[in-house]
Coordinates of C-alpha atoms in Angstrom, one line a residue:
X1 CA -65.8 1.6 65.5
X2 CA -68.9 -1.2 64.4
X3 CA -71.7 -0.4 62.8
X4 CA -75.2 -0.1 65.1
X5 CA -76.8 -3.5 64.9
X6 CA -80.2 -3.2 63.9
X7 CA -81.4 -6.5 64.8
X8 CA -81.4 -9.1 67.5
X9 CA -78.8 -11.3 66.9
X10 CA -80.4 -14.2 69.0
X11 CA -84.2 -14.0 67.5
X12 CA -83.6 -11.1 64.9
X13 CA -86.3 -8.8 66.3
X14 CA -85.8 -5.3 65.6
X15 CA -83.4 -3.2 68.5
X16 CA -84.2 -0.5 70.4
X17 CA -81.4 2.4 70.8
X18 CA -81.3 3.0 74.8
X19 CA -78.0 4.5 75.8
X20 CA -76.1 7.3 73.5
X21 CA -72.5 7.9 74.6
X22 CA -70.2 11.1 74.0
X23 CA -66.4 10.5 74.3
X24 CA -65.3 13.4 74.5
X25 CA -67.3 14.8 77.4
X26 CA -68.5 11.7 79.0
X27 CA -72.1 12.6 79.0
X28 CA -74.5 9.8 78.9
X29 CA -78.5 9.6 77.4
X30 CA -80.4 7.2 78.2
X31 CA -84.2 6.8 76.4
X32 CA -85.4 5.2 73.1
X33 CA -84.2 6.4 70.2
X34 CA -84.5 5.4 66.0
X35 CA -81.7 4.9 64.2
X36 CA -83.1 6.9 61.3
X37 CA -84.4 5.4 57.7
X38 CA -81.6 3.9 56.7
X39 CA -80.9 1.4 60.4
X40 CA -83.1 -0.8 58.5
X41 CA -81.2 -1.2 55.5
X42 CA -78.1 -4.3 54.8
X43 CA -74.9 -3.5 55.0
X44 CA -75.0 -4.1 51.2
X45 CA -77.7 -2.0 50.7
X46 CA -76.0 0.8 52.1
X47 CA -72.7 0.0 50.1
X48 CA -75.2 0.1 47.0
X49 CA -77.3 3.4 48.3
X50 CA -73.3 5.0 48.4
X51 CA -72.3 4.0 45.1
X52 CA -76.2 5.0 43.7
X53 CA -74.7 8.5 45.4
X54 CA -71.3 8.6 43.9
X55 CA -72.9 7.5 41.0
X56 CA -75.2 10.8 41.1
X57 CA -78.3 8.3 40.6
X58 CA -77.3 7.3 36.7
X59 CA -77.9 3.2 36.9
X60 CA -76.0 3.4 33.6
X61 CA -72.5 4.3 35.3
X62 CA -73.4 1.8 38.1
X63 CA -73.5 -0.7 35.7
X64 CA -69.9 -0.4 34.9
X65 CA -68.7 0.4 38.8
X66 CA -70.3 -2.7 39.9
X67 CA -69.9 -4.6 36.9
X68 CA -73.9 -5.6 37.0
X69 CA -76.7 -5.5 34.2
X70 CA -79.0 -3.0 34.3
X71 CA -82.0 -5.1 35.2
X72 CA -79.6 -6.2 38.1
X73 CA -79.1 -3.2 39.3
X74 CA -82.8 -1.8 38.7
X75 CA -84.1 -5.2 41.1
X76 CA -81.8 -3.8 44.1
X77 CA -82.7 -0.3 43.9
X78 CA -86.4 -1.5 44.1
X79 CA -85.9 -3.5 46.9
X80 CA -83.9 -0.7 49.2
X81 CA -87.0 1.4 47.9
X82 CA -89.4 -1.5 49.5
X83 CA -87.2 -1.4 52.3
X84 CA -87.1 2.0 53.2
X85 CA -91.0 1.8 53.2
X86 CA -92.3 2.9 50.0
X87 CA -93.1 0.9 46.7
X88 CA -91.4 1.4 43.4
X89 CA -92.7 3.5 40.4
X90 CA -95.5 4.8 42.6
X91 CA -95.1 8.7 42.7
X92 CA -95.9 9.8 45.9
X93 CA -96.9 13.7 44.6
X94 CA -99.2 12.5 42.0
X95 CA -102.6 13.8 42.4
X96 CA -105.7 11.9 42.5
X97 CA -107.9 12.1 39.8
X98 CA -110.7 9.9 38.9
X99 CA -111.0 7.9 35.9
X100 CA -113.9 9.8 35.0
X101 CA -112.4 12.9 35.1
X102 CA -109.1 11.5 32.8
X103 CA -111.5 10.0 30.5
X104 CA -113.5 13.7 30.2
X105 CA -110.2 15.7 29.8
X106 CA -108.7 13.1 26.6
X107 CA -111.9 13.6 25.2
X108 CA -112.0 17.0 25.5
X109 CA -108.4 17.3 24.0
X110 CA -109.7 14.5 20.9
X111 CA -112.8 17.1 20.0
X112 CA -110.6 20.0 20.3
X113 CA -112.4 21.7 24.0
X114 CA -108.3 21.7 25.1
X115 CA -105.1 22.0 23.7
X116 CA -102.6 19.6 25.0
X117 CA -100.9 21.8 27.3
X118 CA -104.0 22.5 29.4
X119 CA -105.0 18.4 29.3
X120 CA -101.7 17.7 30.7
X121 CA -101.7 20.5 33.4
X122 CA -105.3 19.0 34.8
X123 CA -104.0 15.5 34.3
X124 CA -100.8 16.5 36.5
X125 CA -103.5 18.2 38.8
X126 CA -102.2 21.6 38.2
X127 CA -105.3 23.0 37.5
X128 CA -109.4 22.2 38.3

């Protein structure tokens, strides 16, 4: 069986999914469906998300299944993360916290208000 195509071979504007099959009962859906995060990845991006799997995420053992340098390697994995929507090395669970408020707690911890514990729990918004 082929892959879903996820884009128009003739303009290459994205598809929309209107017919789902079942072969073993014959029953037919018809509507618009998404073909889930990863439709919009390459087919080599998905042979590189599987080996990133196999791989258990270490680049370092990448680096010798693919036979590609680490910066190599690192490049790709930033662009499937672009791809999927998101942007590299931004951590989506970070809190906010002002600079005035980061500036107040390192100064605290340099005069000695906080001990480094408590500094990073604030700075890691654990705590007001």
């Amino acid at each position: 069986m082929n892959n879903a195509l996820t884009r128009c071979p003739v303009c290459q504007n994205e598809l929309t999914i209107t017919r789902l099959r079942c072969d073993a009962c014959d029953t037919t859906l018809e509507g618009r469906f998404v073909g889930g995060p990863f439709a919009h990845l390459t087919p080599e991006q998905v042979d590189f998300v599987l080996t990133f799997i196999r791989c258990e995420g270490k680049l370092t053992r990448m680096e010798v299944e693919l036979g590609l340098s680490y910066p190599t390697i690192r490049n790709r994995l930033q662009d499937i993360i672009r791809a999927l929507g998101y942007e590299p090395g931004k951590d989506e669970s970070a809190p906010e916290i002002s600079e005035d408020r980061r500036r107040k707690v390192l100064e605290d911890l340099d005069a000695g208000r906080l001990n480094a514990d408590t500094a990073m729990r604030i700075l890691r918004g654990e705590e007001a």
